[in-house]
Amino acid sequence: MDALIYTQTRPELSFAQRVALLRRPLPSHAIEGGNFRKWAAAVCSAEVKHREADYLRVERELGHSVDRWDFPNNDEVGQYPHERHAAVALNWLSHLQTHESEKRTPWSFIPWTDWKRETRAAWIARRRYLWAGFLNAVRNYQEARAYAEGK
C-alpha cells in the first residue's frame, strides 16, 4: 500500500509518525579521495539540506503547513539518525573553523607569533579537542549511514 494512503487511513498516527513514514533518505553518495574536511562538509551539508527539502515535500503531501516561526526546528521531525549525525558534524566543523580563524585574524590583532606560549598551547589544545569532536561526529555519521544502507 502506498505510504501516503496508509497515513491517511490511520487517524491514530501522530504528525511525526506520518512524516517518518513518508520520509526517504538521500541516495548514496560515495565520494572517494580529496580533502577530508571538504568531503565531510559537502556530504553533511547535502544530508541536512535533503532533510529540510524532504520534510517540506512530506508536509505538502500531507496538506499541512507548520509555522516556521513557532517551530523553527520542525524539519528534525522524522529525521533519520544519519541526518542527525550529519547536522552534529556540521556544528563541530563550524566551531572548529571559527576557532581556527582566531589564529589567522585574532580579535586582539596580535599575530600568532606574538602570542604568549600559554595562549598558543591553550589554542592548540582547544583545536585538538574540536578536531577530535569533528572526526568523531563524522565517524558517527558514516556508521549511521552505513547502517541505513544495510552495510
mmCIF file of C-alpha atoms in Angstrom:
data_model
loop_
_atom_site.group_PDB
_atom_site.id
_atom_site.type_symbol
_atom_site.label_atom_id
_atom_site.label_comp_id
_atom_site.label_asym_id
_atom_site.label_seq_id
_atom_site.Cartn_x
_atom_site.Cartn_y
_atom_site.Cartn_z
ATOM 1 C CA MET A 1 0.000 0.000 0.000
ATOM 2 C CA ASP A 2 1.233 3.499 -0.821
ATOM 3 C CA ALA A 3 2.655 5.203 2.296
ATOM 4 C CA LEU A 4 0.604 8.379 1.780
ATOM 5 C CA ILE A 5 -2.652 6.430 1.522
ATOM 6 C CA TYR A 6 -1.620 4.377 4.553
ATOM 7 C CA THR A 7 -1.030 7.505 6.645
ATOM 8 C CA GLN A 8 -4.372 8.971 5.561
ATOM 9 C CA THR A 9 -6.279 5.852 6.588
ATOM 10 C CA ARG A 10 -4.690 5.749 10.046
ATOM 11 C CA PRO A 11 -6.061 8.700 12.073
ATOM 12 C CA GLU A 12 -4.343 7.455 15.244
ATOM 13 C CA LEU A 13 -0.903 8.272 13.813
ATOM 14 C CA SER A 14 0.667 11.490 15.043
ATOM 15 C CA PHE A 15 2.047 14.076 12.644
ATOM 16 C CA ALA A 16 5.601 12.986 13.486
ATOM 17 C CA GLN A 17 4.751 9.335 12.769
ATOM 18 C CA ARG A 18 3.210 10.275 9.435
ATOM 19 C CA VAL A 19 6.285 12.291 8.495
ATOM 20 C CA ALA A 20 8.576 9.420 9.496
ATOM 21 C CA LEU A 21 6.617 7.002 7.301
ATOM 22 C CA LEU A 22 6.806 9.259 4.259
ATOM 23 C CA ARG A 23 10.420 10.402 4.530
ATOM 24 C CA ARG A 24 13.021 8.970 2.139
ATOM 25 C CA PRO A 25 16.790 9.045 2.710
ATOM 26 C CA LEU A 26 19.151 10.759 0.333
ATOM 27 C CA PRO A 27 20.550 8.292 -2.236
ATOM 28 C CA SER A 28 24.072 7.051 -1.579
ATOM 29 C CA HIS A 29 26.820 9.491 -2.418
ATOM 30 C CA ALA A 30 30.142 7.733 -2.026
ATOM 31 C CA ILE A 31 32.930 10.183 -2.827
ATOM 32 C CA GLU A 32 36.484 8.895 -2.923
ATOM 33 C CA GLY A 33 39.701 10.834 -2.470
ATOM 34 C CA GLY A 34 40.172 14.550 -1.980
ATOM 35 C CA ASN A 35 40.315 16.672 1.134
ATOM 36 C CA PHE A 36 38.566 15.028 4.107
ATOM 37 C CA ARG A 37 37.226 18.273 5.544
ATOM 38 C CA LYS A 38 35.775 19.373 2.190
ATOM 39 C CA TRP A 39 34.258 15.926 1.676
ATOM 40 C CA ALA A 40 32.664 15.898 5.130
ATOM 41 C CA ALA A 41 31.331 19.438 4.732
ATOM 42 C CA ALA A 42 29.838 18.645 1.318
ATOM 43 C CA VAL A 43 28.264 15.315 2.309
ATOM 44 C CA CYS A 44 26.914 16.502 5.671
ATOM 45 C CA SER A 45 25.548 19.699 4.126
ATOM 46 C CA ALA A 46 23.804 17.635 1.443
ATOM 47 C CA GLU A 47 22.226 15.447 4.128
ATOM 48 C CA VAL A 48 20.949 18.421 6.124
ATOM 49 C CA LYS A 49 19.602 20.197 3.030
ATOM 50 C CA HIS A 50 17.923 16.985 1.895
ATOM 51 C CA ARG A 51 16.354 16.573 5.347
ATOM 52 C CA GLU A 52 14.751 20.000 5.043
ATOM 53 C CA ALA A 53 13.648 19.590 1.423
ATOM 54 C CA ASP A 54 12.223 16.128 2.017
ATOM 55 C CA TYR A 55 10.372 17.328 5.103
ATOM 56 C CA LEU A 56 8.813 20.138 3.071
ATOM 57 C CA ARG A 57 7.781 17.610 0.405
ATOM 58 C CA VAL A 58 6.112 15.425 3.027
ATOM 59 C CA GLU A 59 4.457 18.443 4.598
ATOM 60 C CA ARG A 60 2.919 19.333 1.209
ATOM 61 C CA GLU A 61 1.789 15.739 0.597
ATOM 62 C CA LEU A 62 0.068 15.657 3.984
ATOM 63 C CA GLY A 63 -1.566 19.018 3.330
ATOM 64 C CA HIS A 64 -0.105 20.604 6.456
ATOM 65 C CA SER A 65 1.670 23.896 6.875
ATOM 66 C CA VAL A 66 3.776 24.136 10.022
ATOM 67 C CA ASP A 67 4.620 27.650 11.133
ATOM 68 C CA ARG A 68 8.417 28.047 10.984
ATOM 69 C CA TRP A 69 8.270 30.929 13.460
ATOM 70 C CA ASP A 70 6.660 28.791 16.166
ATOM 71 C CA PHE A 71 8.584 25.606 15.321
ATOM 72 C CA PRO A 72 11.954 26.571 13.754
ATOM 73 C CA ASN A 73 13.419 23.030 14.013
ATOM 74 C CA ASN A 74 10.396 21.221 12.665
ATOM 75 C CA ASP A 75 12.408 19.627 9.843
ATOM 76 C CA GLU A 76 14.001 17.438 12.540
ATOM 77 C CA VAL A 77 10.651 15.630 12.857
ATOM 78 C CA GLY A 78 11.069 12.205 11.308
ATOM 79 C CA GLN A 79 14.751 12.685 10.559
ATOM 80 C CA TYR A 80 16.985 9.672 10.106
ATOM 81 C CA PRO A 81 19.808 9.045 12.599
ATOM 82 C CA HIS A 82 22.461 9.661 9.951
ATOM 83 C CA GLU A 83 20.899 13.055 9.176
ATOM 84 C CA ARG A 84 21.103 13.981 12.849
ATOM 85 C CA HIS A 85 24.761 12.907 12.945
ATOM 86 C CA ALA A 86 25.450 14.962 9.805
ATOM 87 C CA ALA A 87 23.999 18.058 11.482
ATOM 88 C CA VAL A 88 26.110 17.418 14.591
ATOM 89 C CA ALA A 89 29.232 17.070 12.428
ATOM 90 C CA LEU A 90 28.490 20.405 10.737
ATOM 91 C CA ASN A 91 28.131 22.011 14.154
ATOM 92 C CA TRP A 92 31.544 20.680 15.220
ATOM 93 C CA LEU A 93 33.036 21.868 11.914
ATOM 94 C CA SER A 94 31.589 25.333 12.442
ATOM 95 C CA HIS A 95 33.183 25.568 15.882
ATOM 96 C CA LEU A 96 36.493 24.260 14.535
ATOM 97 C CA GLN A 97 36.591 26.768 11.679
ATOM 98 C CA THR A 98 35.668 29.636 13.989
ATOM 99 C CA HIS A 99 38.449 28.627 16.372
ATOM 100 C CA GLU A 100 40.984 28.356 13.550
ATOM 101 C CA SER A 101 40.063 31.831 12.332
ATOM 102 C CA GLU A 102 41.304 33.224 15.652
ATOM 103 C CA LYS A 103 44.824 32.236 14.669
ATOM 104 C CA ARG A 104 44.619 33.996 11.315
ATOM 105 C CA THR A 105 42.786 37.112 12.491
ATOM 106 C CA PRO A 106 42.659 37.296 16.276
ATOM 107 C CA TRP A 107 40.263 39.759 17.841
ATOM 108 C CA SER A 108 43.148 41.277 19.741
ATOM 109 C CA PHE A 109 45.039 41.973 16.471
ATOM 110 C CA ILE A 110 48.117 40.267 17.907
ATOM 111 C CA PRO A 111 49.822 38.000 15.347
ATOM 112 C CA TRP A 112 50.201 34.303 16.178
ATOM 113 C CA THR A 113 53.973 34.687 16.509
ATOM 114 C CA ASP A 114 53.462 37.257 19.272
ATOM 115 C CA TRP A 115 51.015 35.173 21.312
ATOM 116 C CA LYS A 116 52.233 34.071 24.716
ATOM 117 C CA ARG A 117 53.388 30.477 24.951
ATOM 118 C CA GLU A 118 50.463 29.612 27.291
ATOM 119 C CA THR A 119 47.951 31.190 24.900
ATOM 120 C CA ARG A 120 49.313 29.236 21.949
ATOM 121 C CA ALA A 121 49.315 25.999 23.965
ATOM 122 C CA ALA A 122 45.701 26.604 25.019
ATOM 123 C CA TRP A 123 44.734 27.377 21.417
ATOM 124 C CA ILE A 124 46.377 24.174 20.162
ATOM 125 C CA ALA A 125 44.715 22.091 22.896
ATOM 126 C CA ARG A 126 41.317 23.554 22.034
ATOM 127 C CA ARG A 127 41.908 22.899 18.322
ATOM 128 C CA ARG A 128 42.763 19.261 19.052
ATOM 129 C CA TYR A 129 39.585 18.917 21.114
ATOM 130 C CA LEU A 130 37.445 20.437 18.328
ATOM 131 C CA TRP A 131 39.140 18.388 15.611
ATOM 132 C CA ALA A 132 38.595 15.174 17.607
ATOM 133 C CA GLY A 133 34.940 16.097 18.135
ATOM 134 C CA PHE A 134 34.512 16.735 14.414
ATOM 135 C CA LEU A 135 36.179 13.435 13.496
ATOM 136 C CA ASN A 136 34.007 11.514 15.966
ATOM 137 C CA ALA A 137 30.863 13.178 14.634
ATOM 138 C CA VAL A 138 31.786 12.319 11.030
ATOM 139 C CA ARG A 139 32.596 8.763 12.081
ATOM 140 C CA ASN A 140 29.200 8.527 13.786
ATOM 141 C CA TYR A 141 27.576 9.838 10.603
ATOM 142 C CA GLN A 142 29.408 7.269 8.466
ATOM 143 C CA GLU A 143 28.377 4.411 10.770
ATOM 144 C CA ALA A 144 24.740 5.542 10.862
ATOM 145 C CA ARG A 145 24.714 5.971 7.084
ATOM 146 C CA ALA A 146 26.177 2.501 6.558
ATOM 147 C CA TYR A 147 23.542 1.055 8.909
ATOM 148 C CA ALA A 148 20.781 2.863 6.985
ATOM 149 C CA GLU A 149 22.082 1.394 3.735
ATOM 150 C CA GLY A 150 22.236 -2.088 5.276
ATOM 151 C CA LYS A 151 26.007 -2.455 5.035
#
